[in-house]
Amino acid sequence: DTEVTQTPKHLVMGMTNKKSLKCEQHMGHRAMYWYKQKAKKPPELMFVYSYEKLSINESVPSRFSPECPNSSLLNLHLHALQPEDSALYLCASSQDSAGQGGGEFGYTFGSGTRLTVV
Amino acid sequence: GNSVTQMEGPVTLSEEAFLTINCTYTATGYPSLFWYVQYPGEGLQLLLKATKADDKGSNKGFEATYRKETTSFHLEKGSVQVSDSAVYFCALTGRGTSGSRLTFGEGTQLTVNP
């Protein structure tokens, strides 16, 4: 299995809703990432988990709450979002863990969740 | 810090034309270099990579050579197809305290017309 699987593919939520995005990989990768991508822009890093521990939070608002229940799963819990949070949310994983240098294997990205906040 | 600069798009070509998308970088040490492709409505796919100077990455007819002397990693393809229409991102991962953090260029939109 060489894929990163993200669910759901599309999500529409109101500003008072609570929802979760899910990401799964079975490649034995020890680093997992959440990115946010706005139209016609490169992905922006939100969070990094390394060996199931949060290692990087790029000053993301607390209405986004990541969780890594085990080495294969990564969740992003959403609460009280704003319309400007509408974007494509990408999950990725990599063999090497963040902070150890190298990164020569590249990242494997999921196909993303298209989120619309109304 | 690390940075990646890509040629501005959009780029529009006819089928079978030659493609070059320029990419230059700034990084300390010896970064690994990547090209990612994003087809409409999809996530990013790793297209090719190079991990040391003079390495050539290649995949699906695309090539890029890691040039340390010019800090460049230009993407080329000899004959593009309509199916190559996508956004292409040049990226690097550094070494040291920045670890494997992926730094992207702004992306180049490629449209290939039949």
Short mmCIF file of C-alpha atoms in Angstrom, two decimals:
data_model
loop_
_atom_site.label_atom_id
_atom_site.label_comp_id
_atom_site.label_asym_id
_atom_site.label_seq_id
_atom_site.Cartn_x
_atom_site.Cartn_y
_atom_site.Cartn_z
CA ASP A 1 0.00 0.00 0.00
CA THR A 2 1.67 3.22 -1.17
CA GLU A 3 -1.19 5.60 -0.58
CA VAL A 4 -2.38 8.19 1.86
CA THR A 5 -6.17 7.99 2.15
CA GLN A 6 -8.21 11.01 3.20
CA THR A 7 -11.90 11.13 4.08
CA PRO A 8 -14.22 12.72 3.33
CA LYS A 9 -13.34 14.06 -0.12
CA HIS A 10 -15.77 16.94 0.22
CA LEU A 11 -17.21 18.58 3.33
CA VAL A 12 -19.61 21.48 3.74
CA MET A 13 -20.06 22.73 7.30
CA GLY A 14 -21.66 25.62 9.08
CA MET A 15 -19.73 27.93 11.34
CA THR A 16 -21.20 26.32 14.46
CA ASN A 17 -20.58 22.72 13.42
CA LYS A 18 -17.97 20.29 14.67
CA LYS A 19 -16.47 17.92 12.12
CA SER A 20 -13.33 15.83 11.67
CA LEU A 21 -11.05 15.08 8.76
CA LYS A 22 -9.35 11.71 8.66
CA CYS A 23 -6.09 10.51 7.15
CA GLU A 24 -4.64 7.02 7.02
CA GLN A 25 -1.39 5.52 5.73
CA HIS A 26 0.03 1.99 5.95
CA MET A 27 3.52 2.62 4.60
CA GLY A 28 5.15 2.63 8.03
CA HIS A 29 5.91 6.33 7.72
CA ARG A 30 6.71 7.93 11.07
CA ALA A 31 6.00 11.54 10.17
CA MET A 32 2.55 12.84 9.22
CA TYR A 33 1.51 16.31 8.20
CA TRP A 34 -1.53 18.52 7.70
CA TYR A 35 -1.42 21.18 5.02
CA LYS A 36 -3.93 23.83 3.96
CA GLN A 37 -4.06 24.85 0.31
CA LYS A 38 -5.94 27.81 -1.09
CA ALA A 39 -6.70 28.04 -4.81
CA LYS A 40 -3.70 28.70 -7.04
CA LYS A 41 -1.30 28.65 -4.06
CA PRO A 42 1.20 26.13 -2.72
CA PRO A 43 0.26 24.09 0.35
CA GLU A 44 0.91 25.74 3.71
CA LEU A 45 2.12 23.60 6.58
CA MET A 46 -0.20 23.46 9.59
CA PHE A 47 0.96 20.60 11.82
CA VAL A 48 3.64 17.91 11.94
CA TYR A 49 3.49 14.70 13.94
CA SER A 50 6.68 12.78 14.44
CA TYR A 51 6.45 9.34 16.05
CA GLU A 52 2.85 10.16 17.04
CA LYS A 53 3.86 13.31 18.90
CA LEU A 54 3.04 16.82 17.79
CA SER A 55 6.38 18.37 16.82
CA ILE A 56 5.36 21.44 14.83
CA ASN A 57 2.33 23.73 15.10
CA GLU A 58 2.62 26.59 12.66
CA SER A 59 0.64 28.99 14.88
CA VAL A 60 -2.63 27.51 13.68
CA PRO A 61 -5.82 28.86 15.33
CA SER A 62 -7.23 26.65 18.07
CA ARG A 63 -10.38 26.00 16.05
CA PHE A 64 -8.18 23.42 14.28
CA SER A 65 -7.20 20.57 16.59
CA PRO A 66 -4.99 17.73 15.36
CA GLU A 67 -4.86 14.24 16.81
CA CYS A 68 -2.67 11.23 16.07
CA PRO A 69 -4.30 8.15 17.65
CA ASN A 70 -1.64 5.77 16.30
CA SER A 71 1.17 5.60 13.77
CA SER A 72 -1.21 5.07 10.84
CA LEU A 73 -3.94 7.60 11.59
CA LEU A 74 -4.11 11.37 11.70
CA ASN A 75 -7.22 13.40 12.42
CA LEU A 76 -7.99 17.09 12.18
CA HIS A 77 -10.90 18.23 14.36
CA LEU A 78 -12.72 21.33 13.22
CA HIS A 79 -14.88 23.59 15.37
CA ALA A 80 -16.33 27.07 14.90
CA LEU A 81 -14.61 27.62 11.56
CA GLN A 82 -14.83 30.78 9.52
CA PRO A 83 -15.63 31.09 5.79
CA GLU A 84 -12.00 32.01 5.13
CA ASP A 85 -11.03 28.54 6.37
CA SER A 86 -12.56 27.09 3.20
CA ALA A 87 -9.72 25.35 1.37
CA LEU A 88 -8.27 22.01 0.31
CA TYR A 89 -6.82 20.21 3.34
CA LEU A 90 -4.03 17.83 2.48
CA CYS A 91 -2.53 15.11 4.59
CA ALA A 92 0.96 13.80 3.88
CA SER A 93 3.41 11.33 5.32
CA SER A 94 7.14 10.71 5.00
CA GLN A 95 9.64 8.04 5.95
CA ASP A 96 11.94 10.25 7.95
CA SER A 97 10.66 12.11 10.95
CA ALA A 98 10.73 15.87 11.02
CA GLY A 99 13.76 17.38 12.65
CA GLN A 100 16.24 14.70 11.70
CA GLY A 101 17.31 16.25 8.46
CA GLY A 102 17.52 14.72 5.03
CA GLY A 103 14.01 14.28 3.80
CA GLU A 104 15.40 12.69 0.68
CA PHE A 105 12.47 10.37 0.23
CA GLY A 106 9.91 13.06 -0.33
CA TYR A 107 6.40 13.17 0.98
CA THR A 108 3.35 11.13 -0.07
CA PHE A 109 0.23 13.26 -0.24
CA GLY A 110 -3.40 12.28 -0.03
CA SER A 111 -5.93 13.60 -2.51
CA GLY A 112 -7.29 16.02 0.07
CA THR A 113 -10.58 17.11 1.61
CA ARG A 114 -12.27 20.04 -0.09
CA LEU A 115 -13.77 22.00 2.82
CA THR A 116 -16.41 24.69 2.41
CA VAL A 117 -17.50 26.70 5.45
CA VAL A 118 -20.87 28.41 5.07
CA GLY B 1 15.97 30.32 5.56
CA ASN B 2 15.17 28.07 2.65
CA SER B 3 13.26 29.35 -0.36
CA VAL B 4 12.24 28.22 -3.84
CA THR B 5 11.57 30.48 -6.82
CA GLN B 6 9.68 29.21 -9.85
CA MET B 7 9.05 30.87 -13.16
CA GLU B 8 5.73 32.63 -13.17
CA GLY B 9 2.88 31.11 -15.06
CA PRO B 10 0.58 30.35 -16.52
CA VAL B 11 2.34 28.50 -19.32
CA THR B 12 0.35 27.52 -22.40
CA LEU B 13 1.81 25.16 -24.99
CA SER B 14 0.64 23.18 -27.97
CA GLU B 15 0.79 19.41 -27.86
CA GLU B 16 4.27 17.99 -28.65
CA ALA B 17 6.00 21.27 -27.73
CA PHE B 18 9.10 21.36 -25.52
CA LEU B 19 8.57 22.31 -21.90
CA THR B 20 10.90 24.06 -19.49
CA ILE B 21 9.81 25.31 -16.08
CA ASN B 22 12.59 27.11 -14.27
CA CYS B 23 13.25 26.59 -10.58
CA THR B 24 16.00 28.07 -8.43
CA TYR B 25 16.53 27.65 -4.73
CA THR B 26 18.23 29.09 -1.70
CA ALA B 27 19.22 26.70 1.06
CA THR B 28 22.04 26.00 3.45
CA GLY B 29 23.93 22.80 3.01
CA TYR B 30 22.73 20.14 0.60
CA PRO B 31 18.97 20.06 0.22
CA SER B 32 16.97 17.37 -1.55
CA LEU B 33 14.99 18.71 -4.50
CA PHE B 34 11.58 17.65 -5.78
CA TRP B 35 9.00 18.35 -8.43
CA TYR B 36 5.38 17.71 -7.47
CA VAL B 37 2.43 17.77 -9.85
CA GLN B 38 -1.18 18.58 -8.97
CA TYR B 39 -3.86 17.62 -11.47
CA PRO B 40 -7.19 19.45 -11.29
CA GLY B 41 -9.18 18.50 -8.20
CA GLU B 42 -6.46 16.24 -6.82
CA GLY B 43 -3.69 16.20 -4.24
CA LEU B 44 0.01 16.48 -4.97
CA GLN B 45 1.95 13.64 -6.58
CA LEU B 46 5.71 13.32 -6.44
CA LEU B 47 6.90 13.59 -10.05
CA LEU B 48 10.66 13.26 -9.57
CA LYS B 49 13.44 13.99 -7.13
CA ALA B 50 17.20 14.42 -6.78
CA THR B 51 19.15 14.20 -3.57
CA LYS B 52 22.67 15.35 -4.50
CA ALA B 53 24.49 17.56 -6.95
CA ASP B 54 24.45 16.41 -10.60
CA ASP B 55 21.72 13.83 -9.91
CA LYS B 56 19.08 13.68 -12.62
CA GLY B 57 15.52 12.81 -11.62
CA SER B 58 13.22 11.48 -14.30
CA ASN B 59 9.68 10.14 -14.58
CA LYS B 60 6.97 10.00 -17.28
CA GLY B 61 9.25 11.77 -19.77
CA PHE B 62 10.01 14.64 -17.38
CA GLU B 63 13.58 15.33 -16.27
CA ALA B 64 15.35 17.71 -13.92
CA THR B 65 19.04 17.93 -12.98
CA TYR B 66 20.30 19.12 -9.58
CA ARG B 67 22.74 21.95 -10.41
CA LYS B 68 24.52 23.11 -7.31
CA GLU B 69 26.65 25.70 -9.10
CA THR B 70 23.56 27.53 -10.34
CA THR B 71 21.26 26.41 -7.47
CA SER B 72 18.72 25.28 -10.03
CA PHE B 73 16.44 22.31 -10.70
CA HIS B 74 14.66 23.12 -13.97
CA LEU B 75 11.90 20.78 -15.15
CA GLU B 76 11.96 19.70 -18.82
CA LYS B 77 9.94 17.51 -21.12
CA GLY B 78 10.64 17.01 -24.78
CA SER B 79 7.07 16.60 -26.01
CA VAL B 80 4.12 17.55 -23.81
CA GLN B 81 0.67 16.02 -24.00
CA VAL B 82 -2.76 17.40 -23.17
CA SER B 83 -2.77 15.09 -20.14
CA ASP B 84 0.24 16.98 -18.71
CA SER B 85 -1.97 20.00 -18.01
CA ALA B 86 -1.59 20.57 -14.28
CA VAL B 87 0.11 22.74 -11.68
CA TYR B 88 3.79 21.95 -11.09
CA PHE B 89 5.50 22.74 -7.78
CA CYS B 90 9.23 22.78 -7.22
CA ALA B 91 10.16 22.00 -3.61
CA LEU B 92 13.07 21.23 -1.34
CA THR B 93 13.74 19.71 2.03
CA GLY B 94 16.63 21.07 4.01
CA ARG B 95 19.02 19.57 6.45
CA GLY B 96 19.84 20.45 10.01
CA THR B 97 17.35 21.97 12.40
CA SER B 98 14.77 22.55 9.68
CA GLY B 99 14.74 18.84 9.19
CA SER B 100 12.61 17.46 6.42
CA ARG B 101 10.28 20.47 6.27
CA LEU B 102 9.12 20.82 2.66
CA THR B 103 9.48 24.29 1.17
CA PHE B 104 7.43 24.92 -1.99
CA GLY B 105 7.71 27.35 -4.84
CA GLU B 106 4.59 29.24 -5.88
CA GLY B 107 3.64 26.71 -8.54
CA THR B 108 3.38 26.98 -12.33
CA GLN B 109 0.10 26.30 -14.11
CA LEU B 110 0.66 24.43 -17.38
CA THR B 111 -2.04 24.16 -20.02
CA VAL B 112 -1.41 22.01 -23.10
CA ASN B 113 -3.74 22.53 -26.04
CA PRO B 114 -4.41 19.86 -28.69
#
